């Protein structure tokens, strides 16, 4: 099955004419505690493993869509027209084509992120999730969240997790058509996460050197450590869920941090080697490890970029503020 067939399977052949009104939607950024890294199907963004994330309540993408009556789509990102020759334009166009239920339908899409775009802070996840919600309303599809999750996945794998607040698990699924590969909330984590803060240490805002898409492909094909990765993830998922249910922050932090480091080590051993770290990444990692010995339990996670996300308990807030004055702090309780 290809992506277009997936959409038809879920949406049917829509009789729905789009509304002429502008639709505005919001989807949160999600940060993976147990990472998605590697696909079993590159077209449908089907993952090799499950993954588990937390949503940042105030950070994400706001998207406005309306039908236009010209012959082409227009895309705006953070107030600027998206360059027609960019990879981002192509990805948006590909995704919009999936919802072009009639060739005369063209879309004006205005998308705004309140996080740096493409700096390893998962703006593509909140972006494609917000756009999926927008198409759902534009065509009055009234789909279930699980169906929206499948559709968002076609834009970007991790987007399937950006449709909920709180902790979310993406089931890898078994089926070749991917209809069992979607996310759902992991409610058991809610009371634990109420006491957790995330500190965004954003020291690099430039676009990353290699897209996650290409980096995942290279890692799966060439890293000698990749065969260990899926076993590692399975164990980490079990362990982090247990840690959260036992309100064991130290174990929780250890597992999340080790999972991120294992992902980076796996890609470092690819051919060619993939390195998303810079000197500041290494500096902050060392600083966090030193603080753990001397002050309080602080851990980190890191995605496909150099920036670091601190994980800490509310009672460590004053230390975090003092030691990382530039960190943007977000608590997970609403
Ligand atoms: C994650 N990342 O679980 C992992 C951890 C980055 C590091 O999902 O090719 O933009 O669109 O499916 O979702 C980033 O990859 O990749 C990502 P595609 P995506 O959050």
GROMACS .gro file of C-alpha atoms and ligand atoms in nm:
model
  354
    1UNK     CA    1   0.000   0.000   0.000
    2UNK     CA    2   0.128   0.350  -0.070
    3UNK     CA    3   0.052   0.670   0.119
    4UNK     CA    4  -0.229   0.775  -0.116
    5UNK     CA    5  -0.399   0.436  -0.075
    6UNK     CA    6  -0.368   0.470   0.303
    7UNK     CA    7  -0.552   0.802   0.289
    8UNK     CA    8  -0.829   0.657   0.071
    9UNK     CA    9  -0.861   0.357   0.302
   10UNK     CA   10  -0.910   0.585   0.604
   11UNK     CA   11  -1.102   0.874   0.454
   12UNK     CA   12  -1.294   0.685   0.186
   13UNK     CA   13  -1.365   0.867  -0.138
   14UNK     CA   14  -1.478   1.187   0.019
   15UNK     CA   15  -1.805   1.338  -0.089
   16UNK     CA   16  -1.713   1.617   0.147
   17UNK     CA   17  -1.662   1.950  -0.019
   18UNK     CA   18  -1.417   2.166   0.170
   19UNK     CA   19  -1.543   2.454   0.373
   20UNK     CA   20  -1.452   2.799   0.240
   21UNK     CA   21  -1.370   2.914   0.591
   22UNK     CA   22  -1.017   2.943   0.723
   23UNK     CA   23  -0.939   2.667   0.971
   24UNK     CA   24  -0.681   2.710   1.247
   25UNK     CA   25  -0.538   2.423   1.449
   26UNK     CA   26  -0.263   2.369   1.705
   27UNK     CA   27  -0.048   2.063   1.779
   28UNK     CA   28   0.218   2.035   2.050
   29UNK     CA   29   0.583   1.949   2.009
   30UNK     CA   30   0.669   1.608   2.146
   31UNK     CA   31   1.000   1.499   2.290
   32UNK     CA   32   1.079   1.130   2.275
   33UNK     CA   33   1.198   0.966   2.595
   34UNK     CA   34   1.239   0.639   2.408
   35UNK     CA   35   1.336   0.728   2.053
   36UNK     CA   36   1.207   0.637   1.709
   37UNK     CA   37   1.516   0.576   1.498
   38UNK     CA   38   1.480   0.357   1.189
   39UNK     CA   39   1.200   0.257   0.955
   40UNK     CA   40   1.073  -0.074   0.829
   41UNK     CA   41   0.897   0.113   0.545
   42UNK     CA   42   1.036   0.443   0.418
   43UNK     CA   43   0.726   0.546   0.222
   44UNK     CA   44   0.476   0.494   0.502
   45UNK     CA   45   0.713   0.595   0.783
   46UNK     CA   46   0.663   0.263   0.961
   47UNK     CA   47   0.907   0.230   1.251
   48UNK     CA   48   1.124  -0.063   1.353
   49UNK     CA   49   1.033  -0.008   1.721
   50UNK     CA   50   0.768   0.147   1.944
   51UNK     CA   51   0.858   0.487   2.091
   52UNK     CA   52   0.738   0.696   2.385
   53UNK     CA   53   0.718   1.075   2.409
   54UNK     CA   54   0.601   1.364   2.621
   55UNK     CA   55   0.424   1.668   2.478
   56UNK     CA   56   0.533   2.018   2.572
   57UNK     CA   57   0.205   2.192   2.661
   58UNK     CA   58   0.284   2.543   2.535
   59UNK     CA   59   0.521   2.470   2.249
   60UNK     CA   60   0.415   2.371   1.903
   61UNK     CA   61   0.270   2.465   1.567
   62UNK     CA   62  -0.033   2.675   1.482
   63UNK     CA   63  -0.154   2.622   1.127
   64UNK     CA   64  -0.418   2.806   0.928
   65UNK     CA   65  -0.549   2.653   0.609
   66UNK     CA   66  -0.801   2.770   0.353
   67UNK     CA   67  -0.898   2.660   0.005
   68UNK     CA   68  -0.769   2.898  -0.260
   69UNK     CA   69  -0.919   2.935  -0.604
   70UNK     CA   70  -0.597   2.961  -0.803
   71UNK     CA   71  -0.393   2.687  -0.971
   72UNK     CA   72  -0.135   2.629  -0.701
   73UNK     CA   73  -0.082   2.596  -0.326
   74UNK     CA   74   0.088   2.866  -0.121
   75UNK     CA   75   0.288   2.780   0.191
   76UNK     CA   76   0.405   3.024   0.459
   77UNK     CA   77   0.633   2.936   0.748
   78UNK     CA   78   0.675   3.184   1.033
   79UNK     CA   79   0.561   3.472   0.813
   80UNK     CA   80   0.782   3.390   0.512
   81UNK     CA   81   0.693   3.222   0.187
   82UNK     CA   82   0.841   2.870   0.173
   83UNK     CA   83   1.111   2.842  -0.094
   84UNK     CA   84   0.980   2.627  -0.382
   85UNK     CA   85   1.320   2.461  -0.418
   86UNK     CA   86   1.345   2.357  -0.053
   87UNK     CA   87   1.306   2.007   0.085
   88UNK     CA   88   1.038   2.143   0.320
   89UNK     CA   89   0.831   2.269   0.025
   90UNK     CA   90   0.849   1.925  -0.138
   91UNK     CA   91   0.745   1.751   0.182
   92UNK     CA   92   0.450   1.986   0.229
   93UNK     CA   93   0.345   1.950  -0.133
   94UNK     CA   94   0.364   1.571  -0.113
   95UNK     CA   95   0.147   1.573   0.199
   96UNK     CA   96  -0.107   1.817   0.049
   97UNK     CA   97  -0.132   1.598  -0.262
   98UNK     CA   98  -0.255   1.318  -0.036
   99UNK     CA   99  -0.554   1.536   0.055
  100UNK     CA  100  -0.612   1.682  -0.293
  101UNK     CA  101  -0.934   1.491  -0.334
  102UNK     CA  102  -1.011   1.690  -0.649
  103UNK     CA  103  -0.742   1.831  -0.882
  104UNK     CA  104  -0.895   2.178  -0.858
  105UNK     CA  105  -0.838   2.195  -0.481
  106UNK     CA  106  -0.548   2.418  -0.382
  107UNK     CA  107  -0.453   2.527  -0.035
  108UNK     CA  108  -0.314   2.837   0.135
  109UNK     CA  109  -0.123   2.714   0.437
  110UNK     CA  110   0.017   2.948   0.699
  111UNK     CA  111   0.216   2.770   0.966
  112UNK     CA  112   0.385   2.919   1.272
  113UNK     CA  113   0.617   2.744   1.515
  114UNK     CA  114   0.698   2.885   1.856
  115UNK     CA  115   1.018   2.676   1.856
  116UNK     CA  116   1.320   2.699   1.623
  117UNK     CA  117   1.241   2.512   1.303
  118UNK     CA  118   1.460   2.213   1.216
  119UNK     CA  119   1.697   2.248   1.511
  120UNK     CA  120   1.625   1.901   1.646
  121UNK     CA  121   1.315   2.018   1.832
  122UNK     CA  122   1.065   1.818   1.632
  123UNK     CA  123   0.888   2.105   1.458
  124UNK     CA  124   0.805   1.870   1.171
  125UNK     CA  125   0.613   1.653   1.418
  126UNK     CA  126   0.390   1.933   1.548
  127UNK     CA  127   0.372   2.078   1.195
  128UNK     CA  128   0.236   1.769   1.023
  129UNK     CA  129   0.008   1.694   1.320
  130UNK     CA  130  -0.142   2.045   1.304
  131UNK     CA  131  -0.183   2.013   0.928
  132UNK     CA  132  -0.357   1.678   0.962
  133UNK     CA  133  -0.599   1.831   1.213
  134UNK     CA  134  -0.654   2.116   0.969
  135UNK     CA  135  -0.740   1.884   0.677
  136UNK     CA  136  -0.974   1.689   0.906
  137UNK     CA  137  -1.168   2.008   0.974
  138UNK     CA  138  -1.140   2.154   0.623
  139UNK     CA  139  -1.305   1.844   0.471
  140UNK     CA  140  -1.523   1.777   0.779
  141UNK     CA  141  -1.381   1.425   0.797
  142UNK     CA  142  -1.457   1.375   1.170
  143UNK     CA  143  -1.192   1.104   1.197
  144UNK     CA  144  -1.090   0.922   1.514
  145UNK     CA  145  -0.764   1.030   1.680
  146UNK     CA  146  -0.605   0.695   1.589
  147UNK     CA  147  -0.691   0.753   1.223
  148UNK     CA  148  -0.552   1.107   1.237
  149UNK     CA  149  -0.237   0.961   1.391
  150UNK     CA  150  -0.193   0.729   1.091
  151UNK     CA  151  -0.241   1.019   0.851
  152UNK     CA  152   0.001   1.246   1.040
  153UNK     CA  153   0.260   0.965   1.028
  154UNK     CA  154   0.257   0.985   0.648
  155UNK     CA  155   0.391   1.341   0.674
  156UNK     CA  156   0.651   1.267   0.940
  157UNK     CA  157   0.681   0.960   1.159
  158UNK     CA  158   0.698   1.140   1.491
  159UNK     CA  159   0.397   1.357   1.396
  160UNK     CA  160   0.173   1.064   1.484
  161UNK     CA  161   0.261   1.129   1.852
  162UNK     CA  162   0.183   1.503   1.842
  163UNK     CA  163  -0.195   1.474   1.862
  164UNK     CA  164  -0.217   1.447   2.240
  165UNK     CA  165  -0.092   1.622   2.552
  166UNK     CA  166   0.099   1.421   2.809
  167UNK     CA  167   0.278   1.092   2.754
  168UNK     CA  168   0.216   0.913   2.424
  169UNK     CA  169   0.326   0.576   2.288
  170UNK     CA  170   0.354   0.500   1.917
  171UNK     CA  171   0.288   0.133   1.844
  172UNK     CA  172   0.511   0.012   1.565
  173UNK     CA  173   0.241  -0.228   1.442
  174UNK     CA  174   0.294  -0.546   1.242
  175UNK     CA  175   0.094  -0.491   0.927
  176UNK     CA  176   0.260  -0.406   0.598
  177UNK     CA  177  -0.008  -0.147   0.524
  178UNK     CA  178   0.066   0.027   0.855
  179UNK     CA  179  -0.297   0.048   0.962
  180UNK     CA  180  -0.198  -0.076   1.307
  181UNK     CA  181   0.090   0.172   1.344
  182UNK     CA  182  -0.043   0.472   1.533
  183UNK     CA  183  -0.002   0.645   1.868
  184UNK     CA  184  -0.217   0.660   2.181
  185UNK     CA  185  -0.191   0.834   2.518
  186UNK     CA  186  -0.005   0.649   2.792
  187UNK     CA  187  -0.222   0.765   3.082
  188UNK     CA  188  -0.039   0.570   3.352
  189UNK     CA  189   0.241   0.828   3.338
  190UNK     CA  190   0.023   1.132   3.407
  191UNK     CA  191   0.063   1.170   3.783
  192UNK     CA  192   0.438   1.110   3.765
  193UNK     CA  193   0.488   1.366   3.488
  194UNK     CA  194   0.307   1.634   3.690
  195UNK     CA  195   0.624   1.669   3.896
  196UNK     CA  196   0.865   1.688   3.600
  197UNK     CA  197   1.017   1.989   3.430
  198UNK     CA  198   1.187   2.010   3.092
  199UNK     CA  199   1.460   2.269   3.029
  200UNK     CA  200   1.523   2.356   2.667
  201UNK     CA  201   1.888   2.444   2.617
  202UNK     CA  202   1.880   2.586   2.267
  203UNK     CA  203   2.231   2.693   2.171
  204UNK     CA  204   2.213   2.600   1.801
  205UNK     CA  205   1.932   2.740   1.588
  206UNK     CA  206   2.069   2.664   1.244
  207UNK     CA  207   1.917   2.398   1.021
  208UNK     CA  208   2.063   2.055   1.082
  209UNK     CA  209   2.324   1.912   0.846
  210UNK     CA  210   2.136   1.592   0.765
  211UNK     CA  211   1.761   1.530   0.782
  212UNK     CA  212   1.641   1.266   1.028
  213UNK     CA  213   1.498   1.086   0.729
  214UNK     CA  214   1.836   1.043   0.556
  215UNK     CA  215   2.015   0.982   0.885
  216UNK     CA  216   1.776   0.700   0.979
  217UNK     CA  217   1.818   0.535   0.638
  218UNK     CA  218   2.197   0.549   0.667
  219UNK     CA  219   2.193   0.420   1.025
  220UNK     CA  220   1.968   0.123   0.948
  221UNK     CA  221   2.173   0.030   0.641
  222UNK     CA  222   2.524   0.070   0.779
  223UNK     CA  223   2.554   0.085   1.159
  224UNK     CA  224   2.693  -0.237   1.307
  225UNK     CA  225   2.512  -0.143   1.631
  226UNK     CA  226   2.168  -0.116   1.469
  227UNK     CA  227   2.074  -0.479   1.534
  228UNK     CA  228   2.109  -0.409   1.906
  229UNK     CA  229   1.894  -0.098   1.891
  230UNK     CA  230   1.550  -0.265   1.873
  231UNK     CA  231   1.630  -0.494   2.168
  232UNK     CA  232   1.754  -0.194   2.362
  233UNK     CA  233   1.433   0.001   2.293
  234UNK     CA  234   1.207  -0.284   2.399
  235UNK     CA  235   1.384  -0.313   2.733
  236UNK     CA  236   1.393   0.064   2.783
  237UNK     CA  237   1.018   0.091   2.720
  238UNK     CA  238   0.940  -0.170   2.981
  239UNK     CA  239   1.181  -0.017   3.230
  240UNK     CA  240   1.076   0.346   3.189
  241UNK     CA  241   0.708   0.257   3.228
  242UNK     CA  242   0.792   0.074   3.550
  243UNK     CA  243   0.999   0.369   3.672
  244UNK     CA  244   0.713   0.611   3.604
  245UNK     CA  245   0.457   0.391   3.778
  246UNK     CA  246   0.690   0.371   4.081
  247UNK     CA  247   0.755   0.748   4.070
  248UNK     CA  248   1.124   0.662   4.050
  249UNK     CA  249   1.271   0.977   3.892
  250UNK     CA  250   1.632   0.862   3.903
  251UNK     CA  251   1.559   0.543   3.713
  252UNK     CA  252   1.337   0.739   3.472
  253UNK     CA  253   1.617   0.989   3.401
  254UNK     CA  254   1.880   0.718   3.363
  255UNK     CA  255   1.673   0.527   3.108
  256UNK     CA  256   1.576   0.833   2.903
  257UNK     CA  257   1.935   0.961   2.896
  258UNK     CA  258   2.085   0.621   2.811
  259UNK     CA  259   1.831   0.571   2.533
  260UNK     CA  260   1.927   0.904   2.374
  261UNK     CA  261   2.298   0.825   2.406
  262UNK     CA  262   2.246   0.479   2.255
  263UNK     CA  263   2.068   0.637   1.957
  264UNK     CA  264   2.354   0.883   1.905
  265UNK     CA  265   2.615   0.610   1.944
  266UNK     CA  266   2.432   0.393   1.693
  267UNK     CA  267   2.432   0.670   1.434
  268UNK     CA  268   2.794   0.765   1.510
  269UNK     CA  269   2.898   0.418   1.400
  270UNK     CA  270   2.719   0.453   1.064
  271UNK     CA  271   2.909   0.486   0.738
  272UNK     CA  272   2.950   0.779   0.692
  273UNK     CA  273   2.940   0.863   1.061
  274UNK     CA  274   2.648   1.083   1.167
  275UNK     CA  275   2.725   1.333   1.440
  276UNK     CA  276   2.458   1.578   1.560
  277UNK     CA  277   2.665   1.701   1.857
  278UNK     CA  278   2.878   2.015   1.871
  279UNK     CA  279   3.118   2.143   2.135
  280UNK     CA  280   2.833   2.293   2.341
  281UNK     CA  281   2.649   1.961   2.345
  282UNK     CA  282   2.953   1.792   2.496
  283UNK     CA  283   3.008   2.078   2.740
  284UNK     CA  284   2.649   2.058   2.870
  285UNK     CA  285   2.652   1.679   2.893
  286UNK     CA  286   2.963   1.700   3.114
  287UNK     CA  287   2.806   1.974   3.321
  288UNK     CA  288   2.490   1.769   3.382
  289UNK     CA  289   2.695   1.465   3.485
  290UNK     CA  290   2.897   1.679   3.728
  291UNK     CA  291   2.584   1.839   3.877
  292UNK     CA  292   2.434   1.496   3.937
  293UNK     CA  293   2.730   1.413   4.159
  294UNK     CA  294   2.733   1.737   4.352
  295UNK     CA  295   2.383   1.886   4.360
  296UNK     CA  296   2.069   1.710   4.242
  297UNK     CA  297   1.937   1.456   3.994
  298UNK     CA  298   1.924   1.620   3.650
  299UNK     CA  299   1.921   1.416   3.330
  300UNK     CA  300   1.899   1.500   2.963
  301UNK     CA  301   1.770   1.380   2.634
  302UNK     CA  302   1.883   1.485   2.286
  303UNK     CA  303   1.723   1.442   1.945
  304UNK     CA  304   1.849   1.481   1.589
  305UNK     CA  305   2.036   1.803   1.660
  306UNK     CA  306   2.292   1.943   1.905
  307UNK     CA  307   2.047   2.095   2.156
  308UNK     CA  308   1.993   1.942   2.496
  309UNK     CA  309   1.667   1.897   2.685
  310UNK     CA  310   1.703   1.880   3.062
  311UNK     CA  311   1.478   1.650   3.263
  312UNK     CA  312   1.440   1.737   3.630
  313UNK     CA  313   1.203   1.735   3.925
  314UNK     CA  314   1.023   2.048   4.043
  315UNK     CA  315   1.231   2.060   4.360
  316UNK     CA  316   1.547   2.106   4.149
  317UNK     CA  317   1.414   2.418   3.977
  318UNK     CA  318   1.636   2.665   4.165
  319UNK     CA  319   1.951   2.468   4.072
  320UNK     CA  320   1.843   2.446   3.709
  321UNK     CA  321   1.777   2.821   3.696
  322UNK     CA  322   2.110   2.900   3.855
  323UNK     CA  323   2.321   2.659   3.650
  324UNK     CA  324   2.139   2.699   3.316
  325UNK     CA  325   2.014   3.060   3.312
  326UNK     CA  326   1.943   3.045   2.937
  327UNK     CA  327   1.723   2.733   2.960
  328UNK     CA  328   1.358   2.775   2.876
  329UNK     CA  329   1.170   2.586   3.144
  330UNK     CA  330   0.843   2.409   3.084
  331UNK     CA  331   0.646   2.206   3.336
  332UNK     CA  332   0.446   1.917   3.204
  333UNK     CA  333   0.144   1.966   3.433
  334UNK     CA  334  -0.115   2.196   3.285
  335LIG     C1  335   1.193   1.079   1.788
  335LIG     N1  336   1.336   1.172   1.606
  335LIG     O1  337   1.149   0.974   1.836
  335LIG     C2  338   1.323   1.071   1.707
  335LIG     C3  339   1.441   1.089   1.796
  335LIG     C4  340   1.459   1.241   1.613
  335LIG     C5  341   1.539   1.172   1.717
  335LIG     O2  342   1.140   1.123   1.512
  335LIG     O3  343   1.148   1.067   0.844
  335LIG     O4  344   1.111   1.386   1.157
  335LIG     O5  345   0.969   1.229   0.906
  335LIG     O6  346   0.962   0.994   0.992
  335LIG     O7  347   0.981   1.195   1.260
  335LIG     C6  348   1.267   1.278   1.396
  335LIG     O8  349   1.232   1.210   1.279
  335LIG     O9  350   1.140   1.152   1.071
  335LIG     C7  351   1.243   1.186   1.508
  335LIG     P1  352   1.050   1.109   0.947
  335LIG     P2  353   1.104   1.242   1.193
  335LIG    O10  354   1.138   1.189   1.809
   0.00000   0.00000   0.00000
